[in-house]
GROMACS .gro file of C-alpha atoms in nm:
model
  483
    1MET     CA    1   0.148  -1.681   2.628
    2SER     CA    2  -0.077  -1.623   2.327
    3GLU     CA    3  -0.435  -1.499   2.354
    4LEU     CA    4  -0.564  -1.838   2.240
    5SER     CA    5  -0.348  -2.011   2.498
    6ARG     CA    6  -0.485  -1.787   2.769
    7ARG     CA    7  -0.838  -1.872   2.669
    8THR     CA    8  -0.745  -2.243   2.654
    9CYS     CA    9  -0.584  -2.204   2.992
   10GLY     CA   10  -0.904  -2.058   3.136
   11ARG     CA   11  -1.118  -2.337   2.994
   12SER     CA   12  -0.877  -2.610   3.101
   13LEU     CA   13  -0.850  -2.480   3.453
   14GLN     CA   14  -1.223  -2.514   3.502
   15GLY     CA   15  -1.160  -2.887   3.512
   16VAL     CA   16  -0.926  -2.841   3.804
   17GLN     CA   17  -1.211  -2.747   4.033
   18VAL     CA   18  -1.343  -3.100   4.067
   19SER     CA   19  -1.003  -3.259   4.113
   20ALA     CA   20  -0.874  -3.006   4.362
   21SER     CA   21  -1.186  -3.016   4.576
   22ARG     CA   22  -1.186  -3.393   4.594
   23ARG     CA   23  -0.817  -3.453   4.614
   24SER     CA   24  -0.701  -3.240   4.902
   25GLY     CA   25  -0.360  -3.364   5.008
   26THR     CA   26  -0.317  -3.626   4.732
   27THR     CA   27   0.024  -3.707   4.589
   28ASP     CA   28  -0.110  -3.806   4.244
   29GLU     CA   29   0.009  -3.537   4.000
   30LEU     CA   30  -0.323  -3.510   3.815
   31GLY     CA   31  -0.684  -3.618   3.825
   32PRO     CA   32  -0.911  -3.808   4.060
   33ASP     CA   33  -0.919  -4.170   4.178
   34GLU     CA   34  -0.879  -4.475   3.953
   35PRO     CA   35  -1.247  -4.514   3.856
   36GLU     CA   36  -1.224  -4.177   3.683
   37ARG     CA   37  -0.895  -4.253   3.506
   38ASP     CA   38  -1.031  -4.159   3.161
   39GLY     CA   39  -1.120  -3.813   3.287
   40SER     CA   40  -0.781  -3.788   3.458
   41ASP     CA   41  -0.603  -3.873   3.135
   42LEU     CA   42  -0.797  -3.606   2.950
   43LEU     CA   43  -0.724  -3.350   3.219
   44ALA     CA   44  -0.355  -3.448   3.215
   45ALA     CA   45  -0.338  -3.401   2.840
   46LEU     CA   46  -0.507  -3.062   2.862
   47LEU     CA   47  -0.286  -2.933   3.141
   48ASP     CA   48   0.039  -3.063   2.993
   49GLY     CA   49  -0.050  -2.925   2.651
   50MET     CA   50  -0.091  -2.573   2.784
   51ASP     CA   51   0.184  -2.321   2.716
   52ALA     CA   52   0.112  -2.155   3.051
   53ALA     CA   53   0.255  -2.291   3.374
   54LEU     CA   54  -0.015  -2.407   3.616
   55CYS     CA   55  -0.029  -2.524   3.971
   56ALA     CA   56  -0.325  -2.571   4.205
   57PHE     CA   57  -0.364  -2.582   4.583
   58ASP     CA   58  -0.632  -2.726   4.802
   59ALA     CA   59  -0.789  -2.532   5.089
   60ASP     CA   60  -0.494  -2.621   5.316
   61GLY     CA   61  -0.234  -2.490   5.070
   62VAL     CA   62  -0.116  -2.832   4.950
   63VAL     CA   63  -0.007  -2.854   4.586
   64THR     CA   64  -0.250  -3.076   4.393
   65HIS     CA   65  -0.153  -3.008   4.029
   66TRP     CA   66   0.170  -2.919   3.850
   67ASN     CA   67   0.198  -2.922   3.470
   68ARG     CA   68   0.495  -2.955   3.236
   69GLU     CA   69   0.526  -2.583   3.164
   70ALA     CA   70   0.567  -2.522   3.538
   71GLU     CA   71   0.836  -2.791   3.537
   72ARG     CA   72   1.008  -2.623   3.240
   73ILE     CA   73   1.017  -2.282   3.408
   74LEU     CA   74   1.119  -2.389   3.761
   75GLY     CA   75   1.281  -2.729   3.704
   76TRP     CA   76   1.071  -2.908   3.968
   77THR     CA   77   0.890  -3.216   3.838
   78ALA     CA   78   0.527  -3.294   3.917
   79ALA     CA   79   0.639  -3.580   4.139
   80GLU     CA   80   0.854  -3.339   4.340
   81ALA     CA   81   0.592  -3.064   4.360
   82VAL     CA   82   0.256  -3.234   4.414
   83GLY     CA   83   0.183  -3.302   4.783
   84ARG     CA   84   0.404  -3.025   4.922
   85ARG     CA   85   0.245  -2.766   5.150
   86GLY     CA   86   0.298  -2.423   5.000
   87PHE     CA   87   0.619  -2.304   4.830
   88ALA     CA   88   0.829  -2.253   5.141
   89GLY     CA   89   1.180  -2.390   5.127
   90TRP     CA   90   1.173  -2.513   4.768
   91ALA     CA   91   0.995  -2.280   4.520
   92VAL     CA   92   1.014  -1.963   4.732
   93ARG     CA   93   1.270  -1.834   4.978
   94THR     CA   94   1.165  -1.906   5.337
   95ALA     CA   95   1.165  -1.535   5.420
   96ASP     CA   96   0.916  -1.467   5.140
   97ALA     CA   97   0.703  -1.781   5.171
   98GLU     CA   98   0.446  -1.650   5.419
   99GLU     CA   99   0.368  -1.340   5.212
  100VAL     CA  100   0.350  -1.534   4.884
  101GLU     CA  101   0.122  -1.805   5.022
  102ALA     CA  102  -0.104  -1.550   5.188
  103ARG     CA  103  -0.147  -1.360   4.864
  104LEU     CA  104  -0.211  -1.678   4.663
  105LEU     CA  105  -0.462  -1.830   4.907
  106SER     CA  106  -0.641  -1.496   4.948
  107ALA     CA  107  -0.784  -1.560   4.601
  108MET     CA  108  -1.023  -1.813   4.761
  109GLU     CA  109  -1.211  -1.531   4.927
  110ALA     CA  110  -1.176  -1.270   4.651
  111PRO     CA  111  -1.408  -1.242   4.351
  112GLY     CA  112  -1.262  -1.293   4.004
  113ARG     CA  113  -0.892  -1.332   3.936
  114GLN     CA  114  -0.596  -1.173   4.112
  115VAL     CA  115  -0.272  -1.077   3.938
  116ASN     CA  116   0.056  -1.077   4.130
  117GLU     CA  117   0.427  -1.086   4.060
  118PHE     CA  118   0.658  -1.313   4.263
  119ALA     CA  119   1.021  -1.418   4.255
  120LEU     CA  120   1.020  -1.802   4.253
  121LEU     CA  121   1.316  -2.035   4.299
  122THR     CA  122   1.428  -2.283   4.037
  123LYS     CA  123   1.551  -2.628   4.124
  124ASP     CA  124   1.911  -2.528   4.052
  125GLY     CA  125   1.891  -2.232   4.291
  126GLY     CA  126   1.818  -1.954   4.047
  127ARG     CA  127   1.540  -1.699   4.075
  128VAL     CA  128   1.268  -1.631   3.817
  129LEU     CA  129   1.032  -1.335   3.829
  130VAL     CA  130   0.684  -1.458   3.729
  131ARG     CA  131   0.345  -1.297   3.686
  132THR     CA  132   0.057  -1.503   3.828
  133GLN     CA  133  -0.316  -1.511   3.778
  134SER     CA  134  -0.495  -1.691   4.061
  135ALA     CA  135  -0.860  -1.761   4.129
  136ALA     CA  136  -1.070  -1.972   4.363
  137VAL     CA  137  -1.169  -2.332   4.286
  138ARG     CA  138  -1.515  -2.406   4.424
  139GLY     CA  139  -1.655  -2.740   4.523
  140PRO     CA  140  -2.001  -2.886   4.445
  141ASP     CA  141  -2.145  -2.692   4.738
  142GLY     CA  142  -2.015  -2.364   4.595
  143LYS     CA  143  -1.768  -2.310   4.876
  144PRO     CA  144  -1.398  -2.241   4.808
  145ALA     CA  145  -1.209  -2.568   4.787
  146GLY     CA  146  -0.873  -2.445   4.668
  147VAL     CA  147  -0.690  -2.210   4.435
  148TYR     CA  148  -0.546  -2.248   4.088
  149CYS     CA  149  -0.253  -2.036   3.978
  150ALA     CA  150  -0.142  -1.984   3.619
  151PHE     CA  151   0.194  -1.815   3.580
  152SER     CA  152   0.454  -1.724   3.319
  153GLU     CA  153   0.788  -1.551   3.317
  154VAL     CA  154   0.744  -1.175   3.336
  155HIS     CA  155   0.947  -1.108   3.022
  156ALA     CA  156   0.725  -1.348   2.826
  157GLN     CA  157   0.415  -1.174   2.959
  158ILE     CA  158   0.561  -0.835   2.872
  159ASP     CA  159   0.635  -0.961   2.520
  160LEU     CA  160   0.273  -1.070   2.489
  161GLU     CA  161   0.146  -0.737   2.618
  162ARG     CA  162   0.372  -0.553   2.376
  163SER     CA  163   0.241  -0.762   2.089
  164ILE     CA  164  -0.118  -0.692   2.188
  165ALA     CA  165  -0.042  -0.322   2.236
  166LEU     CA  166   0.128  -0.310   1.896
  167SER     CA  167  -0.171  -0.475   1.729
  168GLU     CA  168  -0.413  -0.236   1.894
  169ALA     CA  169  -0.200   0.065   1.800
  170LEU     CA  170  -0.172  -0.049   1.438
  171PHE     CA  171  -0.545  -0.087   1.409
  172GLU     CA  172  -0.632   0.236   1.584
  173ASP     CA  173  -0.363   0.503   1.567
  174ALA     CA  174  -0.127   0.406   1.286
  175SER     CA  175  -0.052   0.676   1.029
  176TRP     CA  176  -0.049   0.418   0.750
  177GLY     CA  177  -0.306   0.171   0.627
  178VAL     CA  178  -0.315  -0.179   0.775
  179VAL     CA  179  -0.536  -0.448   0.625
  180LEU     CA  180  -0.548  -0.818   0.716
  181VAL     CA  181  -0.655  -1.013   0.408
  182ASP     CA  182  -0.779  -1.370   0.445
  183ALA     CA  183  -0.681  -1.663   0.224
  184ASP     CA  184  -0.969  -1.574  -0.014
  185LEU     CA  185  -0.816  -1.227  -0.066
  186ARG     CA  186  -1.095  -1.050   0.121
  187PRO     CA  187  -1.031  -0.793   0.397
  188ALA     CA  188  -1.077  -0.944   0.743
  189VAL     CA  189  -0.956  -0.652   0.958
  190VAL     CA  190  -0.905  -0.292   0.849
  191ASN     CA  191  -0.766  -0.004   1.051
  192ALA     CA  192  -0.908   0.348   1.047
  193HIS     CA  193  -0.640   0.491   0.814
  194ALA     CA  194  -0.697   0.219   0.554
  195ALA     CA  195  -1.074   0.267   0.570
  196ARG     CA  196  -1.032   0.637   0.498
  197ALA     CA  197  -0.798   0.561   0.208
  198LEU     CA  198  -1.054   0.319   0.063
  199GLY     CA  199  -1.333   0.570   0.114
  200ILE     CA  200  -1.554   0.333   0.310
  201GLY     CA  201  -1.632   0.240   0.671
  202ARG     CA  202  -1.423  -0.011   0.863
  203THR     CA  203  -1.705  -0.264   0.894
  204ALA     CA  204  -1.846  -0.208   0.546
  205VAL     CA  205  -1.517  -0.315   0.384
  206LEU     CA  206  -1.495  -0.653   0.562
  207GLY     CA  207  -1.543  -0.959   0.346
  208ARG     CA  208  -1.590  -0.765   0.022
  209PRO     CA  209  -1.387  -0.850  -0.290
  210LEU     CA  210  -1.111  -0.602  -0.364
  211GLY     CA  211  -1.266  -0.545  -0.705
  212GLU     CA  212  -1.560  -0.373  -0.538
  213LEU     CA  213  -1.328  -0.127  -0.366
  214LEU     CA  214  -1.079  -0.053  -0.645
  215SER     CA  215  -1.159   0.007  -1.011
  216GLN     CA  216  -0.799  -0.012  -1.134
  217GLY     CA  217  -0.494  -0.190  -0.998
  218VAL     CA  218  -0.694  -0.483  -0.858
  219GLU     CA  219  -0.514  -0.745  -1.068
  220GLU     CA  220  -0.171  -0.623  -0.960
  221LEU     CA  221  -0.271  -0.613  -0.593
  222GLU     CA  222  -0.434  -0.956  -0.596
  223GLY     CA  223  -0.130  -1.095  -0.778
  224ALA     CA  224   0.095  -0.960  -0.503
  225LEU     CA  225  -0.126  -1.106  -0.228
  226THR     CA  226  -0.136  -1.446  -0.400
  227HIS     CA  227   0.242  -1.444  -0.434
  228VAL     CA  228   0.287  -1.365  -0.065
  229LEU     CA  229   0.051  -1.648   0.035
  230ALA     CA  230   0.252  -1.892  -0.177
  231GLU     CA  231   0.609  -1.766  -0.146
  232GLY     CA  232   0.625  -1.534   0.155
  233ALA     CA  233   0.694  -1.164   0.201
  234PRO     CA  234   0.881  -0.976  -0.074
  235PRO     CA  235   1.219  -0.827   0.020
  236ALA     CA  236   1.116  -0.464  -0.038
  237PRO     CA  237   0.799  -0.250  -0.055
  238ALA     CA  238   0.615  -0.221  -0.385
  239GLU     CA  239   0.456   0.092  -0.530
  240MET     CA  240   0.115   0.032  -0.684
  241TRP     CA  241  -0.111   0.272  -0.870
  242VAL     CA  242  -0.479   0.212  -0.800
  243SER     CA  243  -0.805   0.390  -0.862
  244VAL     CA  244  -1.034   0.409  -0.559
  245ARG     CA  245  -1.409   0.432  -0.602
  246SER     CA  246  -1.565   0.715  -0.404
  247ALA     CA  247  -1.876   0.931  -0.398
  248GLU     CA  248  -1.683   1.204  -0.584
  249GLY     CA  249  -1.573   0.959  -0.855
  250GLU     CA  250  -1.257   0.761  -0.910
  251LYS     CA  251  -0.936   0.882  -0.744
  252ARG     CA  252  -0.598   0.777  -0.879
  253ARG     CA  253  -0.361   0.699  -0.594
  254CYS     CA  254  -0.013   0.552  -0.551
  255TRP     CA  255   0.030   0.326  -0.247
  256ARG     CA  256   0.369   0.210  -0.126
  257SER     CA  257   0.284  -0.136   0.005
  258GLY     CA  258   0.453  -0.395   0.224
  259PHE     CA  259   0.325  -0.750   0.270
  260LEU     CA  260   0.363  -1.014   0.542
  261ARG     CA  261   0.240  -1.372   0.528
  262LEU     CA  262   0.042  -1.468   0.837
  263ALA     CA  263   0.077  -1.831   0.950
  264SER     CA  264  -0.090  -2.011   1.238
  265PRO     CA  265   0.141  -2.071   1.538
  266LEU     CA  266  -0.075  -2.365   1.651
  267THR     CA  267   0.026  -2.611   1.378
  268GLU     CA  268   0.345  -2.802   1.313
  269GLU     CA  269   0.354  -2.695   0.950
  270PRO     CA  270   0.290  -2.325   0.871
  271VAL     CA  271  -0.069  -2.284   0.756
  272PRO     CA  272  -0.133  -1.950   0.581
  273LEU     CA  273  -0.405  -1.753   0.754
  274GLY     CA  274  -0.381  -1.462   0.514
  275VAL     CA  275  -0.164  -1.161   0.443
  276GLY     CA  276  -0.087  -0.849   0.642
  277TRP     CA  277  -0.090  -0.556   0.399
  278LEU     CA  278   0.056  -0.224   0.513
  279PHE     CA  279   0.053   0.077   0.282
  280GLN     CA  280   0.120   0.450   0.271
  281ASP     CA  281  -0.026   0.698   0.024
  282VAL     CA  282   0.272   0.846  -0.166
  283THR     CA  283   0.072   0.995  -0.452
  284GLU     CA  284   0.187   1.354  -0.404
  285ALA     CA  285   0.553   1.259  -0.364
  286LYS     CA  286   0.533   1.027  -0.664
  287GLN     CA  287   0.367   1.290  -0.880
  288THR     CA  288   0.629   1.546  -0.778
  289GLU     CA  289   0.901   1.296  -0.862
  290GLN     CA  290   0.745   1.220  -1.200
  291GLU     CA  291   0.698   1.587  -1.282
  292ALA     CA  292   1.062   1.659  -1.194
  293ALA     CA  293   1.179   1.369  -1.412
  294LEU     CA  294   0.956   1.489  -1.697
  295LEU     CA  295   1.091   1.842  -1.671
  296ARG     CA  296   1.450   1.713  -1.679
  297PHE     CA  297   1.375   1.499  -1.983
  298ARG     CA  298   1.207   1.782  -2.172
  299ALA     CA  299   1.486   2.025  -2.086
  300ASN     CA  300   1.736   1.773  -2.220
  301GLN     CA  301   1.531   1.732  -2.537
  302LEU     CA  302   1.522   2.108  -2.593
  303HIS     CA  303   1.899   2.127  -2.537
  304ARG     CA  304   1.972   1.839  -2.774
  305ALA     CA  305   1.736   1.979  -3.035
  306ALA     CA  306   1.904   2.321  -3.019
  307ARG     CA  307   2.248   2.168  -3.069
  308ALA     CA  308   2.128   1.949  -3.357
  309ALA     CA  309   1.943   2.238  -3.523
  310ALA     CA  310   2.253   2.456  -3.501
  311GLU     CA  311   2.428   2.216  -3.740
  312CYS     CA  312   2.155   2.245  -4.006
  313GLU     CA  313   2.236   2.469  -4.302
  314ASP     CA  314   1.869   2.487  -4.403
  315PRO     CA  315   1.652   2.670  -4.145
  316GLY     CA  316   1.350   2.468  -4.260
  317GLU     CA  317   1.535   2.148  -4.175
  318ALA     CA  318   1.620   2.297  -3.835
  319ALA     CA  319   1.248   2.350  -3.771
  320THR     CA  320   1.178   1.980  -3.836
  321VAL     CA  321   1.466   1.885  -3.607
  322HIS     CA  322   1.300   2.074  -3.322
  323LEU     CA  323   0.971   1.902  -3.407
  324ASP     CA  324   1.122   1.551  -3.406
  325PHE     CA  325   1.297   1.599  -3.072
  326ALA     CA  326   0.976   1.735  -2.917
  327LEU     CA  327   0.772   1.428  -3.019
  328ALA     CA  328   0.967   1.184  -2.798
  329GLY     CA  329   0.737   1.085  -2.512
  330PHE     CA  330   0.511   1.382  -2.584
  331ALA     CA  331   0.288   1.314  -2.886
  332ASP     CA  332   0.229   1.067  -3.169
  333HIS     CA  333   0.207   1.310  -3.460
  334ALA     CA  334   0.299   1.673  -3.527
  335LEU     CA  335   0.223   1.926  -3.802
  336ILE     CA  336   0.363   2.266  -3.891
  337ASP     CA  337   0.130   2.505  -4.078
  338ARG     CA  338   0.254   2.840  -4.204
  339VAL     CA  339   0.044   3.149  -4.268
  340ALA     CA  340  -0.012   3.184  -4.643
  341GLY     CA  341   0.124   3.509  -4.785
  342GLY     CA  342   0.368   3.580  -4.504
  343PRO     CA  343   0.352   3.665  -4.133
  344VAL     CA  344   0.060   3.862  -3.992
  345GLY     CA  345   0.022   4.092  -3.693
  346TYR     CA  346  -0.201   4.032  -3.393
  347GLY     CA  347  -0.573   4.060  -3.465
  348GLU     CA  348  -0.547   4.077  -3.844
  349GLY     CA  349  -0.830   3.929  -4.049
  350PRO     CA  350  -0.891   3.566  -4.146
  351VAL     CA  351  -0.584   3.374  -4.257
  352ARG     CA  352  -0.513   3.064  -4.455
  353LEU     CA  353  -0.255   2.805  -4.351
  354VAL     CA  354  -0.016   2.603  -4.568
  355ARG     CA  355   0.125   2.269  -4.450
  356VAL     CA  356   0.505   2.293  -4.446
  357ALA     CA  357   0.603   1.985  -4.239
  358ALA     CA  358   0.438   1.675  -4.095
  359THR     CA  359   0.530   1.345  -3.935
  360PRO     CA  360   0.439   1.030  -4.128
  361ALA     CA  361   0.082   0.920  -4.059
  362GLY     CA  362   0.169   0.549  -4.076
  363ALA     CA  363   0.498   0.407  -3.946
  364PRO     CA  364   0.702   0.637  -3.722
  365GLY     CA  365   0.977   0.839  -3.882
  366PRO     CA  366   1.133   1.185  -3.911
  367SER     CA  367   0.920   1.483  -4.009
  368LEU     CA  368   0.897   1.557  -4.381
  369LEU     CA  369   0.899   1.899  -4.545
  370THR     CA  370   0.592   1.951  -4.762
  371GLY     CA  371   0.386   2.237  -4.901
  372LYS     CA  372   0.617   2.345  -5.181
  373ALA     CA  373   0.312   2.398  -5.397
  374GLY     CA  374   0.177   2.648  -5.145
  375LEU     CA  375  -0.177   2.508  -5.145
  376PRO     CA  376  -0.378   2.603  -4.833
  377VAL     CA  377  -0.500   2.330  -4.597
  378ARG     CA  378  -0.881   2.292  -4.605
  379TYR     CA  379  -0.945   2.386  -4.245
  380ALA     CA  380  -1.310   2.452  -4.161
  381GLU     CA  381  -1.414   2.764  -3.976
  382GLY     CA  382  -1.351   2.730  -3.603
  383HIS     CA  383  -1.067   2.482  -3.654
  384PRO     CA  384  -0.831   2.474  -3.351
  385ALA     CA  385  -0.534   2.580  -3.567
  386LEU     CA  386  -0.723   2.885  -3.695
  387GLN     CA  387  -0.835   2.970  -3.341
  388CYS     CA  388  -0.473   2.949  -3.233
  389VAL     CA  389  -0.371   3.207  -3.495
  390GLU     CA  390  -0.659   3.437  -3.410
  391ARG     CA  391  -0.586   3.428  -3.035
  392ALA     CA  392  -0.208   3.415  -3.071
  393GLY     CA  393  -0.217   3.154  -2.793
  394SER     CA  394  -0.236   2.779  -2.737
  395VAL     CA  395  -0.556   2.582  -2.801
  396ARG     CA  396  -0.635   2.230  -2.676
  397ALA     CA  397  -0.899   2.000  -2.824
  398SER     CA  398  -1.012   1.642  -2.753
  399CYS     CA  399  -1.259   1.404  -2.909
  400GLY     CA  400  -1.547   1.341  -2.671
  401GLU     CA  401  -1.657   1.027  -2.857
  402THR     CA  402  -1.572   0.673  -2.755
  403ALA     CA  403  -1.677   0.478  -3.063
  404PRO     CA  404  -1.377   0.418  -3.296
  405GLU     CA  405  -1.575   0.521  -3.605
  406ARG     CA  406  -1.677   0.854  -3.453
  407MET     CA  407  -1.321   0.924  -3.339
  408ARG     CA  408  -1.189   0.865  -3.690
  409GLU     CA  409  -1.455   1.095  -3.832
  410TRP     CA  410  -1.359   1.362  -3.576
  411ALA     CA  411  -0.990   1.349  -3.674
  412THR     CA  412  -1.049   1.327  -4.050
  413ALA     CA  413  -1.284   1.626  -4.047
  414ARG     CA  414  -1.000   1.835  -3.902
  415GLN     CA  415  -0.741   1.714  -4.157
  416TRP     CA  416  -0.550   1.516  -3.896
  417PRO     CA  417  -0.434   1.149  -3.901
  418PRO     CA  418  -0.732   0.914  -3.835
  419ASP     CA  419  -0.599   0.782  -3.502
  420SER     CA  420  -0.579   1.132  -3.347
  421VAL     CA  421  -0.789   1.186  -3.033
  422HIS     CA  422  -0.622   1.478  -2.852
  423ALA     CA  423  -0.471   1.792  -3.007
  424LEU     CA  424  -0.261   2.084  -2.888
  425CYS     CA  425  -0.200   2.386  -3.115
  426ALA     CA  426   0.076   2.634  -3.028
  427VAL     CA  427   0.121   2.960  -3.219
  428LEU     CA  428   0.448   3.032  -3.403
  429ARG     CA  429   0.549   3.392  -3.334
  430SER     CA  430   0.871   3.576  -3.406
  431ARG     CA  431   0.955   3.947  -3.404
  432GLY     CA  432   0.601   4.032  -3.295
  433ARG     CA  433   0.433   3.856  -3.587
  434THR     CA  434   0.246   3.529  -3.629
  435LEU     CA  435   0.417   3.289  -3.870
  436GLY     CA  436   0.188   2.988  -3.829
  437VAL     CA  437   0.088   2.701  -3.598
  438VAL     CA  438   0.249   2.380  -3.473
  439THR     CA  439   0.000   2.106  -3.385
  440PHE     CA  440   0.078   1.806  -3.163
  441LEU     CA  441  -0.155   1.505  -3.177
  442ARG     CA  442  -0.205   1.208  -2.946
  443GLY     CA  443  -0.385   0.880  -3.001
  444SER     CA  444  -0.636   0.702  -2.778
  445GLY     CA  445  -0.359   0.531  -2.581
  446ARG     CA  446  -0.247   0.862  -2.429
  447SER     CA  447  -0.405   1.110  -2.193
  448GLN     CA  448  -0.525   1.449  -2.309
  449PHE     CA  449  -0.289   1.745  -2.306
  450GLU     CA  450  -0.252   1.936  -1.979
  451ARG     CA  451  -0.142   2.291  -1.904
  452THR     CA  452   0.215   2.176  -1.841
  453ASP     CA  453   0.212   2.016  -2.187
  454ALA     CA  454   0.102   2.347  -2.338
  455THR     CA  455   0.397   2.521  -2.171
  456TYR     CA  456   0.640   2.273  -2.326
  457ALA     CA  457   0.472   2.303  -2.667
  458GLU     CA  458   0.507   2.683  -2.649
  459ASP     CA  459   0.882   2.646  -2.580
  460VAL     CA  460   0.916   2.425  -2.885
  461ALA     CA  461   0.703   2.664  -3.091
  462VAL     CA  462   0.937   2.954  -3.011
  463ARG     CA  463   1.232   2.761  -3.152
  464ILE     CA  464   1.041   2.649  -3.462
  465ALA     CA  465   0.920   3.004  -3.522
  466MET     CA  466   1.277   3.135  -3.505
  467ALA     CA  467   1.388   2.877  -3.760
  468LEU     CA  468   1.100   2.958  -3.997
  469ASP     CA  469   1.159   3.330  -3.958
  470LEU     CA  470   1.525   3.278  -4.039
  471GLU     CA  471   1.423   3.074  -4.341
  472GLY     CA  472   1.214   3.367  -4.466
  473LEU     CA  473   1.498   3.610  -4.414
  474VAL     CA  474   1.739   3.383  -4.596
  475GLY     CA  475   1.493   3.362  -4.885
  476LEU     CA  476   1.468   3.740  -4.902
  477VAL     CA  477   1.846   3.774  -4.901
  478GLY     CA  478   1.876   3.517  -5.179
  479LEU     CA  479   1.609   3.692  -5.383
  480ALA     CA  480   1.786   4.026  -5.339
  481GLU     CA  481   2.117   3.874  -5.449
  482ARG     CA  482   1.956   3.728  -5.763
  483THR     CA  483   1.800   4.061  -5.858
   0.00000   0.00000   0.00000
């Protein structure tokens, strides 16, 4: 019996008071005498429409009302039940009848409702364990005039209690977020876990648009909720990245979400009431998974680059091979600058850099060897590449501007392609000397370089430095052979 049905049952049974007090001993299954037939018809419709079984007794224990649900459970029709005194011999075993009737009729003298469990007999001789709620029916003078008894099969009641207990547990103690979203895609009920995940109180979130709670990922979430309302629950959970607004700023989170369409059980055709949204925060696991996948990919790139470079006769070409393999999924552009005049030791004076290789600034393509003329690049003092040489360590730089014109000016002033926004310079060192700098550049569509990116760039730089050092040694050997 649903909660709404129980409430309907309670309201409907109030109408029994008049009938039962007037109709003691009647054999009419419902309602009062003929002049009040309209009221009797209404009461009959209410009682027969209930999904709880109901019977009523007058002060002498005679059955005055018996609805269709009672007939469904026990098999006895209203015509067979109404007018009988008590349950003895037909709805209850004779040995149990006295105790059952005493407990039912005791409700006339007790305040409120009484709950009991009885084993009742069906018309075909079977036994059904039922749970009853009984209360007194009072006449116009306020004195007890009878008893009404609503009952249902125990297993159905237990199912209802389990459902209620499950709902309460989900909205109080669940270790994942539970949100009931109405048909307008606004939260109607939120459990404590979901409120914490959204960074707001349980009552403050109710009725607010999702766009006020999330700064990113709203469109994807609302699209999923709309789909569930129209088509039903998806076959598997979905992982959604969202940004939650909080007092500390925006927090990027990954929520593994499941959706259930909620339909009203009180209509013939399913009417969507909203969506049940359950989610778990899997941000840490997802980030770990992504980092592991990224490490595997970069390790594979380094391995493939090493094998491809080993087939290059020209060490300079091998350096560009390492550069091209490193760009995949890592940066948009890359440059190799070599120290003019040969390698330098740590802490030596100001140096000048010569561009020896670069990726095309326009359409994507393989790196090109340049700098045969040996002309230094016009890097201003304090340029990240020069800082990299001076420190013999990696240097990261990003454009703090948001206007496109200012970003282009920032990149052009540093002799980088105009669409560059983030830069990472890694020093090229071999045999204890600095050979130059490799610079990786990202556009505005990518995030800035992180420490893990610098580690990868340093691995690539070691391989490029070895190739450039080998190129210098080969040149010295060739020069010695010619002389």
